[in-house]
Amino acid sequence: MTTAPDGFAPGDRVRTRAVDPAGHTRLPRYARGAVGVLVERAGRHPLADDRARGLTGPARSVWHVRFAAADLFGEGDHTVTVELWEDYLTRIEEQR
Amino acid sequence: MSGDHGSSRISAQVRHVETLLESRGLLAAGEVDGRIDEFLAGGTPANGARIVARAWADPGFAERLLADANTAIREVGLSMAGGLQEQRLKVVANTAETHNVVVCTLCSCYPIALLGPSPSWYKSEAYRSRVVRDPRGVLTEFGLELPAGTAIAVWDASAESRYLVLPRRPEGAASLTEAELAGLVTRKGLIGTAAV
């Protein structure tokens, strides 16, 4: 978790990490293992998971990631936009 | 989870550490309270109301506000730099199609330096856990009945940004001054649990 991939762009479809880490994280449980779309970059900050353990690391991108409620909860017609470090995200390559 | 702090063990631990730091001369008596007062000084929902009124009165300002809120709010003499470091402010605008509502599901992140302390319901586990799942139901409980065709966008302040909702300008407010417009804006409107 020390690399800074930073290869994302608005509109990218991403899947969030599914694991339940042992320590602090800012990836809410309800948004784990879910597919969303990058809306816009929300600045660059050291990873909160590392800072909570007293570790310092480089600033990396944080993104507003939009999810359809139905994809998170199996119901609902609203969207939920969560602010997530790029470390939590894997881009889903478009199927061609 | 950091839902309740009131009389919990963590509060006792914090007081104990504070006492130790004071007894070793690392912290002056009352220094923590002083810093908190400094942080909160000037923070009031009236700031948010001023921002909204200016955005209603000046479409150019509204555009700048939505593009880069931190820079735009300096035009009305406000800043997000009241804390240890300047926090990013993200303003989200309600439209005829979409209503926005803000929550911090992990704790209680809120633009405190700008708006003052958040209301207690904002920090409640009930609001934080329910508004992401069933915003329409929660908003109805707040007395806000949105048309069925209005989409709802929930924003979870899960990282470093802080959020402010830009409500829609009420009908029939055309002749009001900017100060009068500001008087229409409520704290709930700035969070998204009221229309204005």
CSV table of C-alpha atoms in Angstrom, one decimal:
chain,number,residue,atom,x,y,z
A,1,MET,CA,0.0,0.0,0.0
A,2,THR,CA,2.9,2.3,-0.6
A,3,THR,CA,2.6,2.7,-4.3
A,4,ALA,CA,0.6,5.6,-5.8
A,5,PRO,CA,-1.0,4.2,-9.0
A,6,ASP,CA,-2.6,7.4,-10.0
A,7,GLY,CA,-3.7,6.1,-13.4
A,8,PHE,CA,-7.4,7.0,-13.1
A,9,ALA,CA,-9.6,9.5,-15.0
A,10,PRO,CA,-13.1,10.7,-14.5
A,11,GLY,CA,-15.7,8.3,-16.0
A,12,ASP,CA,-13.6,5.3,-15.2
A,13,ARG,CA,-15.5,2.3,-13.8
A,14,VAL,CA,-13.9,0.9,-10.7
A,15,ARG,CA,-14.4,-1.9,-8.3
A,16,THR,CA,-13.6,-1.2,-4.6
A,17,ARG,CA,-11.6,-3.5,-2.4
A,18,ALA,CA,-13.6,-6.2,-0.8
A,19,VAL,CA,-11.3,-7.1,2.1
A,20,ASP,CA,-12.0,-6.2,5.7
A,21,PRO,CA,-8.7,-4.8,6.9
A,22,ALA,CA,-7.4,-5.3,10.4
A,23,GLY,CA,-7.0,-1.6,11.1
A,24,HIS,CA,-8.5,1.7,10.4
A,25,THR,CA,-9.9,2.4,6.9
A,26,ARG,CA,-12.0,5.0,5.2
A,27,LEU,CA,-13.6,2.5,2.8
A,28,PRO,CA,-17.1,2.1,4.4
A,29,ARG,CA,-18.3,-1.4,4.8
A,30,TYR,CA,-21.3,-0.8,2.6
A,31,ALA,CA,-19.2,0.2,-0.3
A,32,ARG,CA,-16.8,-2.7,-0.3
A,33,GLY,CA,-16.5,-5.0,-3.4
A,34,ALA,CA,-18.8,-2.7,-5.3
A,35,VAL,CA,-18.7,-1.2,-8.8
A,36,GLY,CA,-18.9,2.6,-9.2
A,37,VAL,CA,-17.9,5.4,-11.5
A,38,LEU,CA,-15.2,8.1,-10.9
A,39,VAL,CA,-16.8,11.5,-10.8
A,40,GLU,CA,-13.9,13.9,-10.0
A,41,ARG,CA,-10.7,13.9,-8.1
A,42,ALA,CA,-11.0,15.3,-4.6
A,43,GLY,CA,-7.4,16.3,-4.0
A,44,ARG,CA,-4.4,14.3,-2.9
A,45,HIS,CA,-3.8,13.1,0.6
A,46,PRO,CA,-1.7,10.6,2.5
A,47,LEU,CA,-3.6,7.3,2.9
A,48,ALA,CA,-5.7,7.5,6.1
A,49,ASP,CA,-5.2,3.8,6.8
A,50,ASP,CA,-1.4,4.4,7.0
A,51,ARG,CA,-1.7,7.6,9.0
A,52,ALA,CA,-3.8,5.9,11.6
A,53,ARG,CA,-0.9,3.5,12.2
A,54,GLY,CA,1.6,6.3,12.5
A,55,LEU,CA,3.0,5.7,9.1
A,56,THR,CA,3.9,8.4,6.7
A,57,GLY,CA,3.4,8.0,2.9
A,58,PRO,CA,3.2,10.0,-0.2
A,59,ALA,CA,0.0,11.9,-1.0
A,60,ARG,CA,-2.2,10.0,-3.5
A,61,SER,CA,-5.4,10.8,-5.3
A,62,VAL,CA,-8.7,10.7,-3.5
A,63,TRP,CA,-11.8,10.3,-5.8
A,64,HIS,CA,-15.5,11.0,-5.6
A,65,VAL,CA,-16.9,7.6,-6.6
A,66,ARG,CA,-20.5,7.3,-7.5
A,67,PHE,CA,-22.5,4.1,-6.9
A,68,ALA,CA,-26.1,3.2,-7.8
A,69,ALA,CA,-27.9,2.4,-4.5
A,70,ALA,CA,-29.2,-0.8,-6.1
A,71,ASP,CA,-25.6,-2.0,-6.6
A,72,LEU,CA,-24.8,-1.4,-2.9
A,73,PHE,CA,-28.0,-2.4,-1.1
A,74,GLY,CA,-30.0,-4.3,-3.7
A,75,GLU,CA,-32.7,-1.6,-3.7
A,76,GLY,CA,-33.2,2.1,-4.0
A,77,ASP,CA,-33.1,4.5,-7.0
A,78,HIS,CA,-30.7,7.0,-5.6
A,79,THR,CA,-27.0,7.4,-5.9
A,80,VAL,CA,-24.3,7.4,-3.2
A,81,THR,CA,-21.1,9.2,-3.9
A,82,VAL,CA,-18.3,8.2,-1.6
A,83,GLU,CA,-14.8,9.7,-1.3
A,84,LEU,CA,-12.2,7.0,-1.7
A,85,TRP,CA,-8.4,6.8,-1.9
A,86,GLU,CA,-7.2,5.3,-5.2
A,87,ASP,CA,-5.6,2.5,-3.1
A,88,TYR,CA,-9.1,1.1,-2.6
A,89,LEU,CA,-9.9,1.0,-6.3
A,90,THR,CA,-9.2,-1.2,-9.3
A,91,ARG,CA,-10.2,0.0,-12.7
A,92,ILE,CA,-12.5,-2.3,-14.6
A,93,GLU,CA,-11.3,-2.5,-18.2
A,94,GLU,CA,-14.2,-2.2,-20.7
A,95,GLN,CA,-15.1,-5.4,-22.4
A,96,ARG,CA,-14.7,-5.2,-26.2
B,1,MET,CA,-17.3,4.0,15.2
B,2,SER,CA,-17.3,7.2,16.9
B,3,GLY,CA,-21.0,7.6,17.6
B,4,ASP,CA,-21.1,8.6,21.2
B,5,HIS,CA,-18.3,10.3,23.1
B,6,GLY,CA,-20.2,11.7,26.1
B,7,SER,CA,-19.1,9.8,29.1
B,8,SER,CA,-17.3,7.0,27.3
B,9,ARG,CA,-14.0,5.4,28.3
B,10,ILE,CA,-12.2,7.3,25.5
B,11,SER,CA,-13.3,10.6,27.1
B,12,ALA,CA,-11.7,9.5,30.4
B,13,GLN,CA,-8.5,8.5,28.6
B,14,VAL,CA,-8.3,11.8,26.8
B,15,ARG,CA,-8.8,13.7,30.1
B,16,HIS,CA,-6.1,11.5,31.7
B,17,VAL,CA,-3.6,12.2,28.8
B,18,GLU,CA,-4.4,15.9,28.9
B,19,THR,CA,-3.7,16.0,32.7
B,20,LEU,CA,-0.4,14.2,32.2
B,21,LEU,CA,0.7,16.6,29.4
B,22,GLU,CA,-0.2,19.5,31.7
B,23,SER,CA,1.7,18.1,34.7
B,24,ARG,CA,4.8,17.7,32.5
B,25,GLY,CA,4.5,21.2,31.2
B,26,LEU,CA,3.9,20.1,27.6
B,27,LEU,CA,0.5,21.7,27.5
B,28,ALA,CA,-0.7,24.8,29.2
B,29,ALA,CA,-3.9,24.5,31.3
B,30,GLY,CA,-6.9,25.2,29.1
B,31,GLU,CA,-4.8,25.2,25.9
B,32,VAL,CA,-7.0,22.5,24.3
B,33,ASP,CA,-10.2,24.4,25.1
B,34,GLY,CA,-8.6,27.6,23.8
B,35,ARG,CA,-7.6,25.9,20.5
B,36,ILE,CA,-11.1,24.5,20.1
B,37,ASP,CA,-12.7,27.9,20.7
B,38,GLU,CA,-10.3,29.4,18.2
B,39,PHE,CA,-11.3,26.8,15.6
B,40,LEU,CA,-15.0,27.4,16.2
B,41,ALA,CA,-14.8,31.2,16.3
B,42,GLY,CA,-16.8,32.7,13.5
B,43,GLY,CA,-18.3,29.3,12.5
B,44,THR,CA,-22.0,29.6,12.0
B,45,PRO,CA,-24.7,28.5,9.5
B,46,ALA,CA,-25.0,32.2,8.7
B,47,ASN,CA,-21.8,31.8,6.7
B,48,GLY,CA,-23.3,29.1,4.6
B,49,ALA,CA,-26.5,31.2,4.1
B,50,ARG,CA,-24.3,34.1,2.8
B,51,ILE,CA,-22.6,31.8,0.3
B,52,VAL,CA,-26.0,30.5,-0.9
B,53,ALA,CA,-27.5,34.0,-1.2
B,54,ARG,CA,-24.6,35.3,-3.2
B,55,ALA,CA,-24.8,32.2,-5.5
B,56,TRP,CA,-28.6,32.9,-6.0
B,57,ALA,CA,-27.9,36.6,-6.7
B,58,ASP,CA,-24.9,36.2,-8.9
B,59,PRO,CA,-24.9,33.3,-11.5
B,60,GLY,CA,-21.2,33.9,-12.2
B,61,PHE,CA,-20.4,33.4,-8.5
B,62,ALA,CA,-22.5,30.2,-8.5
B,63,GLU,CA,-20.4,28.9,-11.4
B,64,ARG,CA,-17.1,29.6,-9.6
B,65,LEU,CA,-18.5,28.1,-6.4
B,66,LEU,CA,-19.3,24.8,-8.0
B,67,ALA,CA,-16.0,24.7,-9.8
B,68,ASP,CA,-13.7,25.7,-6.9
B,69,ALA,CA,-15.5,26.5,-3.7
B,70,ASN,CA,-12.4,27.2,-1.7
B,71,THR,CA,-11.4,30.0,-3.9
B,72,ALA,CA,-14.9,31.3,-4.5
B,73,ILE,CA,-15.9,31.7,-0.8
B,74,ARG,CA,-13.0,34.1,-0.4
B,75,GLU,CA,-15.1,36.6,-2.4
B,76,VAL,CA,-17.5,36.7,0.5
B,77,GLY,CA,-14.7,36.9,3.0
B,78,LEU,CA,-14.9,33.3,4.1
B,79,SER,CA,-12.3,30.5,4.1
B,80,MET,CA,-11.9,26.8,4.9
B,81,ALA,CA,-8.5,27.5,6.4
B,82,GLY,CA,-9.7,27.9,10.0
B,83,GLY,CA,-8.4,24.5,11.1
B,84,LEU,CA,-4.8,23.1,11.2
B,85,GLN,CA,-4.9,22.9,7.4
B,86,GLU,CA,-7.2,24.2,4.7
B,87,GLN,CA,-9.9,21.6,4.0
B,88,ARG,CA,-11.4,21.1,0.5
B,89,LEU,CA,-14.9,22.4,0.2
B,90,LYS,CA,-17.2,20.7,-2.3
B,91,VAL,CA,-20.5,22.5,-3.0
B,92,VAL,CA,-23.2,20.4,-4.7
B,93,ALA,CA,-26.2,22.2,-6.3
B,94,ASN,CA,-29.8,21.1,-6.1
B,95,THR,CA,-31.6,21.2,-9.4
B,96,ALA,CA,-35.1,20.5,-10.6
B,97,GLU,CA,-33.9,16.9,-11.4
B,98,THR,CA,-31.6,16.1,-8.4
B,99,HIS,CA,-31.6,16.8,-4.7
B,100,ASN,CA,-28.4,16.4,-2.8
B,101,VAL,CA,-28.0,15.3,0.9
B,102,VAL,CA,-24.8,15.0,2.9
B,103,VAL,CA,-23.7,12.5,5.5
B,104,CYS,CA,-20.6,11.2,7.1
B,105,THR,CA,-21.2,7.5,7.6
B,106,LEU,CA,-17.9,6.8,9.3
B,107,CYS,CA,-18.0,9.5,11.9
B,108,SER,CA,-19.3,13.1,11.7
B,109,CYS,CA,-17.2,15.1,9.2
B,110,TYR,CA,-18.8,18.5,8.6
B,111,PRO,CA,-17.5,22.0,7.6
B,112,ILE,CA,-17.2,23.0,11.3
B,113,ALA,CA,-14.7,25.9,10.7
B,114,LEU,CA,-17.2,27.4,8.3
B,115,LEU,CA,-20.6,26.5,9.8
B,116,GLY,CA,-19.9,25.8,13.4
B,117,PRO,CA,-20.7,22.5,15.2
B,118,SER,CA,-23.0,20.1,13.4
B,119,PRO,CA,-26.5,19.4,14.7
B,120,SER,CA,-26.7,16.4,17.0
B,121,TRP,CA,-28.9,14.4,14.6
B,122,TYR,CA,-26.2,14.7,12.0
B,123,LYS,CA,-23.9,12.7,14.3
B,124,SER,CA,-26.5,10.2,15.3
B,125,GLU,CA,-26.0,6.6,14.2
B,126,ALA,CA,-29.7,6.5,13.0
B,127,TYR,CA,-29.1,9.3,10.5
B,128,ARG,CA,-25.7,8.1,9.4
B,129,SER,CA,-26.7,4.5,8.8
B,130,ARG,CA,-30.2,5.2,7.3
B,131,VAL,CA,-29.7,8.1,4.9
B,132,VAL,CA,-27.4,6.2,2.6
B,133,ARG,CA,-29.9,3.3,2.3
B,134,ASP,CA,-33.2,5.1,2.3
B,135,PRO,CA,-32.7,8.9,1.8
B,136,ARG,CA,-36.3,9.4,0.6
B,137,GLY,CA,-37.7,7.9,3.7
B,138,VAL,CA,-35.3,9.9,6.0
B,139,LEU,CA,-36.1,13.1,4.2
B,140,THR,CA,-39.8,12.5,4.6
B,141,GLU,CA,-39.2,12.2,8.3
B,142,PHE,CA,-37.5,15.6,8.2
B,143,GLY,CA,-40.7,16.9,6.5
B,144,LEU,CA,-39.2,17.1,3.0
B,145,GLU,CA,-41.4,15.4,0.5
B,146,LEU,CA,-39.6,15.3,-2.9
B,147,PRO,CA,-41.5,14.7,-6.1
B,148,ALA,CA,-41.3,11.1,-7.1
B,149,GLY,CA,-39.4,12.1,-10.2
B,150,THR,CA,-36.6,14.0,-8.3
B,151,ALA,CA,-33.4,11.9,-8.1
B,152,ILE,CA,-31.5,11.9,-4.8
B,153,ALA,CA,-27.8,12.1,-4.6
B,154,VAL,CA,-26.2,11.2,-1.3
B,155,TRP,CA,-22.7,12.4,-0.6
B,156,ASP,CA,-20.7,10.5,2.0
B,157,ALA,CA,-17.9,12.6,3.5
B,158,SER,CA,-15.7,9.6,4.0
B,159,ALA,CA,-12.3,11.3,3.4
B,160,GLU,CA,-10.8,14.8,3.5
B,161,SER,CA,-13.5,17.0,1.7
B,162,ARG,CA,-16.3,18.8,3.4
B,163,TYR,CA,-19.6,19.5,1.7
B,164,LEU,CA,-22.2,22.1,1.4
B,165,VAL,CA,-25.5,21.9,-0.5
B,166,LEU,CA,-26.6,24.8,-2.7
B,167,PRO,CA,-30.4,24.7,-2.4
B,168,ARG,CA,-32.7,25.9,-5.2
B,169,ARG,CA,-33.7,29.5,-5.0
B,170,PRO,CA,-37.3,29.7,-3.8
B,171,GLU,CA,-40.0,30.9,-6.2
B,172,GLY,CA,-41.1,34.4,-5.8
B,173,ALA,CA,-37.8,35.5,-4.2
B,174,ALA,CA,-36.8,37.6,-7.2
B,175,SER,CA,-37.1,41.0,-5.6
B,176,LEU,CA,-35.3,40.2,-2.3
B,177,THR,CA,-31.9,41.7,-1.4
B,178,GLU,CA,-28.9,39.4,-0.9
B,179,ALA,CA,-29.3,39.8,2.9
B,180,GLU,CA,-33.0,38.9,2.7
B,181,LEU,CA,-32.2,35.9,0.6
B,182,ALA,CA,-29.6,34.7,3.2
B,183,GLY,CA,-32.4,34.9,5.8
B,184,LEU,CA,-34.3,32.2,3.9
B,185,VAL,CA,-31.5,29.6,4.2
B,186,THR,CA,-31.5,27.1,7.0
B,187,ARG,CA,-28.8,24.8,8.4
B,188,LYS,CA,-30.8,21.8,7.2
B,189,GLY,CA,-31.0,23.3,3.8
B,190,LEU,CA,-27.2,23.5,3.7
B,191,ILE,CA,-27.0,19.7,4.6
B,192,GLY,CA,-29.8,18.7,2.3
B,193,THR,CA,-32.4,17.6,4.9
B,194,ALA,CA,-34.6,20.6,4.0
B,195,ALA,CA,-35.4,22.2,0.6
B,196,VAL,CA,-33.9,25.6,1.6
